[in-house]
Coordinates of C-alpha atoms and ligand atoms in Angstrom, one line a residue:
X1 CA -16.6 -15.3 -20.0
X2 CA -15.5 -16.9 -17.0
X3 CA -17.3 -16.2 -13.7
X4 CA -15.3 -13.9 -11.2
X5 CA -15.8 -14.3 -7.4
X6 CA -13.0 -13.5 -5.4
X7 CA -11.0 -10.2 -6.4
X8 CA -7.6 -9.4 -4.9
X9 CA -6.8 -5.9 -5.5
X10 CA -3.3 -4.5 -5.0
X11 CA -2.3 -1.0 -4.3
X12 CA 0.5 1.3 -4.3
X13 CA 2.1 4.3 -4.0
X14 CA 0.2 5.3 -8.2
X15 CA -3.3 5.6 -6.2
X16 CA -2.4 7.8 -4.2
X17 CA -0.6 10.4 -6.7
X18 CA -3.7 12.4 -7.8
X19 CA -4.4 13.2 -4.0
X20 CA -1.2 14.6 -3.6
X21 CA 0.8 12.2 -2.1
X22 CA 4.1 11.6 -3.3
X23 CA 5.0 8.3 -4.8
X24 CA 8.7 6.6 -4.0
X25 CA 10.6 5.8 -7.4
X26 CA 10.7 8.0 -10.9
X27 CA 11.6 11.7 -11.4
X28 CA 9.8 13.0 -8.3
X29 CA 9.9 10.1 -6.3
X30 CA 11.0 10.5 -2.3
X31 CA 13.8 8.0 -3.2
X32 CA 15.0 10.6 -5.4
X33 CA 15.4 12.6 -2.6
X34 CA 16.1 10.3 0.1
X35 CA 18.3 7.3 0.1
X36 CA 16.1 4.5 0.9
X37 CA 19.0 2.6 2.7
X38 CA 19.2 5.9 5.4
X39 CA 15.5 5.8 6.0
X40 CA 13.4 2.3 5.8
X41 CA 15.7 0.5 7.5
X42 CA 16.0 -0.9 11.4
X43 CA 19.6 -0.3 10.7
X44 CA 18.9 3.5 9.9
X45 CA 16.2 3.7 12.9
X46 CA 19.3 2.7 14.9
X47 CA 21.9 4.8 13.1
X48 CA 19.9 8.3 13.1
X49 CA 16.1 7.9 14.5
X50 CA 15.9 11.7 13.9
X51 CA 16.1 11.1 10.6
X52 CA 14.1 8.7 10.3
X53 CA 11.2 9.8 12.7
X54 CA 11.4 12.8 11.0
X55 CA 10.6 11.4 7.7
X56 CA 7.6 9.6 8.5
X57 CA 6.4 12.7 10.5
X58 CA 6.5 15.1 7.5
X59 CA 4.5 12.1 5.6
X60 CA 2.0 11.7 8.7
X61 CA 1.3 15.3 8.8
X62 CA 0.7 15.5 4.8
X63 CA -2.3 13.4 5.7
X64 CA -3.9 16.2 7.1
X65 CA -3.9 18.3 3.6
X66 CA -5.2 15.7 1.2
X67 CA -8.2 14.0 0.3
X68 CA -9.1 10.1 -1.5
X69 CA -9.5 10.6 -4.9
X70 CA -11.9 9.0 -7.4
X71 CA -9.8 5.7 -7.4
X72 CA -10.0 5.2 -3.6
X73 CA -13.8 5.8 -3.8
X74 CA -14.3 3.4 -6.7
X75 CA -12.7 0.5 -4.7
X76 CA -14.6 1.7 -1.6
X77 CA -17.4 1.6 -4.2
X78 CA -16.6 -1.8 -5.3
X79 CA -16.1 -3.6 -0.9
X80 CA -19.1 -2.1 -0.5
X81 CA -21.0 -3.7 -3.2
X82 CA -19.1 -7.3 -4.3
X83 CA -21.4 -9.9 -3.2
X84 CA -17.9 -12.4 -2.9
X85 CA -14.5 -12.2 -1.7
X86 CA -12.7 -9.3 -1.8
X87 CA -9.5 -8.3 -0.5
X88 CA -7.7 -4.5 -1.4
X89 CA -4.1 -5.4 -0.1
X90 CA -1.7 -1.9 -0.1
X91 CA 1.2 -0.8 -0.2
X92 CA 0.4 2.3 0.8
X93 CA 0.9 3.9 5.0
X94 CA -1.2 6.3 4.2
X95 CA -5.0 6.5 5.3
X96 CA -7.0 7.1 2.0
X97 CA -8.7 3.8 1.1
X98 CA -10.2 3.7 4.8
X99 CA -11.2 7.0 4.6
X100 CA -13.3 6.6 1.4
X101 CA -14.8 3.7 3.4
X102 CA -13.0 1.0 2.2
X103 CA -13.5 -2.2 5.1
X104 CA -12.0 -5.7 3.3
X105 CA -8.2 -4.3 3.3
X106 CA -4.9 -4.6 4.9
X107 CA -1.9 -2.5 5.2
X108 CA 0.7 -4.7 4.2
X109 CA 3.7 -2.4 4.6
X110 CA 2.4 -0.6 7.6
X111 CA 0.3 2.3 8.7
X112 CA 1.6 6.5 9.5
X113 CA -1.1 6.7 12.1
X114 CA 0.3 3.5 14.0
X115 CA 3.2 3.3 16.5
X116 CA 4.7 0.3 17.9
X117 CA 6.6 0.5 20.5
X118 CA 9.7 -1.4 21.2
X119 CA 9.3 -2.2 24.7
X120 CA 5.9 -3.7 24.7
X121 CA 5.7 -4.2 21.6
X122 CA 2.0 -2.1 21.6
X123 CA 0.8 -0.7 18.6
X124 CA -1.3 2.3 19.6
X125 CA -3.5 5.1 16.6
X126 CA -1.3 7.7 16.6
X127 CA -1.0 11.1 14.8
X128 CA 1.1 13.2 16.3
X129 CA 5.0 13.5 16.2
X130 CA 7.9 10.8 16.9
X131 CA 10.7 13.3 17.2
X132 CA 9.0 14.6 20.1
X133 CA 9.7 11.4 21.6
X134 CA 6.2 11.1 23.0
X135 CA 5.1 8.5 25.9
X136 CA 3.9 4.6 24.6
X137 CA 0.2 4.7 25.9
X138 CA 0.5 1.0 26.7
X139 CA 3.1 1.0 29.1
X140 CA 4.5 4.4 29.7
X141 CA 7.7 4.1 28.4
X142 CA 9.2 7.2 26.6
X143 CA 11.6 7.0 23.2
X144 CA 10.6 3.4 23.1
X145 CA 7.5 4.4 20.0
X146 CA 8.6 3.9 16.0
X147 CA 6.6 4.5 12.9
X148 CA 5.1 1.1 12.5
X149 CA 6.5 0.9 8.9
X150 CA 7.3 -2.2 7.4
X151 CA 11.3 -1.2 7.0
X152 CA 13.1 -3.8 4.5
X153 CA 14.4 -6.9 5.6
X154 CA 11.5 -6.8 8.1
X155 CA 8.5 -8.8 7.2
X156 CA 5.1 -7.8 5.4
X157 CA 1.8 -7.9 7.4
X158 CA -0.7 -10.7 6.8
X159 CA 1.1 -12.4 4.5
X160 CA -0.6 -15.8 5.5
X161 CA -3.7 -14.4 4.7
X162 CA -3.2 -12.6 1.8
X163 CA -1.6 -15.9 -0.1
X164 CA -4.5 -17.8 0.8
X165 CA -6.8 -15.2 -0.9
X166 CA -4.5 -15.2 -4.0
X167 CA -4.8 -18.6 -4.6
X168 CA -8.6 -18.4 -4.5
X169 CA -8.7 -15.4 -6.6
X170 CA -10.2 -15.7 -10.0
X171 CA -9.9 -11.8 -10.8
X172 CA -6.0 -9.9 -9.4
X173 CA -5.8 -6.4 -10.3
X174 CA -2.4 -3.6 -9.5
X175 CA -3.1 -0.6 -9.3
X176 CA -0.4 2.3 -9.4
X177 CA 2.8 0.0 -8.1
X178 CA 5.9 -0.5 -10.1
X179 CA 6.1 -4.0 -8.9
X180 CA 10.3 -3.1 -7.4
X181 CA 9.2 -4.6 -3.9
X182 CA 9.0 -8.1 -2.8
X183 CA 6.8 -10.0 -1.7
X184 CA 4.4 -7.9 -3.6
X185 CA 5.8 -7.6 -7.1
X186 CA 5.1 -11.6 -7.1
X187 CA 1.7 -11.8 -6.1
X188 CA 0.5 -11.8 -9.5
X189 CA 2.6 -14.9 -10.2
X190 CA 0.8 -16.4 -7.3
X191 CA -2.7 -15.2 -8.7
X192 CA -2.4 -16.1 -12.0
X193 CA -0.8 -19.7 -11.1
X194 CA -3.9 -20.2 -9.3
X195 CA -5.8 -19.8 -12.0
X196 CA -7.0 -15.8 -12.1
X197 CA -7.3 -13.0 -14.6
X198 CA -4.7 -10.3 -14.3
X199 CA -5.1 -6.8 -14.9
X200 CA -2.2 -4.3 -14.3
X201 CA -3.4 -0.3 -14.4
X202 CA -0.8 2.2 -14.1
X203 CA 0.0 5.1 -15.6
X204 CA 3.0 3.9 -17.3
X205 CA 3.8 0.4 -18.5
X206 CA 6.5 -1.3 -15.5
X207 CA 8.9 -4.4 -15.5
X208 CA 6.7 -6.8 -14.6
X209 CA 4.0 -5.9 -17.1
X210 CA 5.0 -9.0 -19.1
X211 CA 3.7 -10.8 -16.1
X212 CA -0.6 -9.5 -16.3
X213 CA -2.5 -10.4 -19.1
X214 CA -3.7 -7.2 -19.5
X215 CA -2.4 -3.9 -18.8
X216 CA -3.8 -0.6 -18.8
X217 CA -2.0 2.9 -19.2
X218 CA -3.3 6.0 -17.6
X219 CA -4.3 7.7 -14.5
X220 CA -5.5 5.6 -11.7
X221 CA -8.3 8.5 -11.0
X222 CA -9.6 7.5 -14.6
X223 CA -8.8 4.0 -15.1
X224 CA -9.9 2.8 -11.4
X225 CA -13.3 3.9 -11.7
X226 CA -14.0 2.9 -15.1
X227 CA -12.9 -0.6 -14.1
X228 CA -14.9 -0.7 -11.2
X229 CA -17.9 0.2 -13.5
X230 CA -17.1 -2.5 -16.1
X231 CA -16.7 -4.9 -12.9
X232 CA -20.1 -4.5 -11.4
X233 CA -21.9 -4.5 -14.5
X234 CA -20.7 -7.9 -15.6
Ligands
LIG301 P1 6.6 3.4 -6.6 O1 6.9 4.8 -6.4 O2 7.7 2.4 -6.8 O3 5.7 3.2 -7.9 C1 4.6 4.0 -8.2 C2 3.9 3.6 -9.4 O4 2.7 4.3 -9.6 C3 4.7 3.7 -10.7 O5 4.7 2.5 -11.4 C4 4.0 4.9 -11.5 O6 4.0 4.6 -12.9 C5 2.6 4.7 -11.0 N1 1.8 6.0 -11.0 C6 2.2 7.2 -10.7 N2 1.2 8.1 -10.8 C7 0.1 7.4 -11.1 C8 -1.3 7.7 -11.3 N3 -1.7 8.9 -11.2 N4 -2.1 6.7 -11.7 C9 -1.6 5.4 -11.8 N5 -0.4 5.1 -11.6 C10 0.5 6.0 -11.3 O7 5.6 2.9 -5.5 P2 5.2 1.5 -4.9 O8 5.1 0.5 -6.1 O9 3.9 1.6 -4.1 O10 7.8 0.5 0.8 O11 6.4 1.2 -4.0 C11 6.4 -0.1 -3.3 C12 7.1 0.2 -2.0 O12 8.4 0.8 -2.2 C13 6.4 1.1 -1.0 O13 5.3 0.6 -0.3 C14 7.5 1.6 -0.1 C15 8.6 1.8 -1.2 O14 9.9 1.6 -0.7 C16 8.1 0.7 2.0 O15 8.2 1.9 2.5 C17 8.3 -0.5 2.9

């Protein structure tokens, strides 16, 4: 068995489905609902910001009814106890891995409790609502504040970092993404050309299964935890 060190976990929308958060693609997927082209766009921001600001307040405010599940908590379980490199990279805008007190991670696509605003470019915690068309704390400005979501064709946070700790990585798991978004869906082609282990758990196979040597079917809240367990035991 070959020694693992430095684990690169990645996250999506799948972790957060047992809290109650709704996840983007499949039957009850917001890009069912929504056409992703009208909402996570700077185009769209442009064309109708009520829309969009709209949107991403109805998700900022579902915050305040849910709760990390047992999957959050096992990877807060796991920072908290890995003696070498660890990195949680997500997807995910929403707040639950830091508030099951996860600390190595970063928020690749952006953050629901962030605004940036367009004037000074500021990002300032925020939790109340866009449509209200509240003042920019940094320099006054009003109207000037949008959800500091990664919209496509913009680019990913961190991705210098996160490259580096892919190709140090001897251990890259995905949890609960269907691998549809770049630069994400290819990090485990970085991973495992740098020599790692991959492990895909999700609760359905995806497209780019083929891709992990291993994948796992099931719930995260189940699968996560019992991972976790078989990683700190090794
Ligand atoms: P998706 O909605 O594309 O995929 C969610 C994945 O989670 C699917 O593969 C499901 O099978 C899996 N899943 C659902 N419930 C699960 C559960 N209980 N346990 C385990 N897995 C489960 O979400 P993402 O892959 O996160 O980008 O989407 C990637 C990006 O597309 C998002 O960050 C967002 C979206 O457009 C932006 O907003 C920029």
């Amino acid at each position: 068995m070959t020694t693992i060190r430095n684990i690169v976990i990645l996250t999506g929308a799948g972790i957060s489905a047992e809290s109650g958060l709704a996840t983007f693609r499949g039957p009850d997927g917001l890009w069912e609902a929504y056409r992703v082209e009208e909402i996570c766009t700077p185009q769209a921001l442009a064309r109708d910001p009520d829309l969009v600001l709209d949107f991403y307040d109805q998700r900022r405010r579902a915050l305040g009814s849910v709760e990390p599940n047992p999957a959050h908590r096992a990877l807060a379980e796991l920072d908290a106890a890995w003696p070498g490199e660890l990195l949680i990279v997500t997807q995910n805008v929403d707040d639950l891995h830091e508030r099951a007190g996860a600390k190595r991670m970063v928020h690749i696509h952006g953050e629901l409790l962030s605004a940036w605003c367009t004037a000074c470019e500021g990002r300032s915690r925020f939790a109340g609502a866009m449509l209200d068309r509240p003042v920019c704390p940094d320099c006054g400005c009003v109207g000037t504040l949008r959800p500091d979501i990664v919209f496509f064709g913009e680019m990913p946070y961190e991705m210098e970092m996160i490259e580096a700790a892919l190709t140090r990585a001897d251990l890259f798991v995905s949890i609960g993404t269907s691998g549809a978004v770049y630069p994400a869906a290819g990090f485990v082609r970085l991973a495992k050309a740098a020599g790692a282990r991959t492990i895909e758990l999700n609760l359905d196979r995806t497209t780019g299964s083929g891709w992990f040597d291993e994948t796992r079917t099931g719930p995260a809240g189940l699968l996560v935890p019992q991972w976790v367990g078989e990683v700190l035991r090794r």
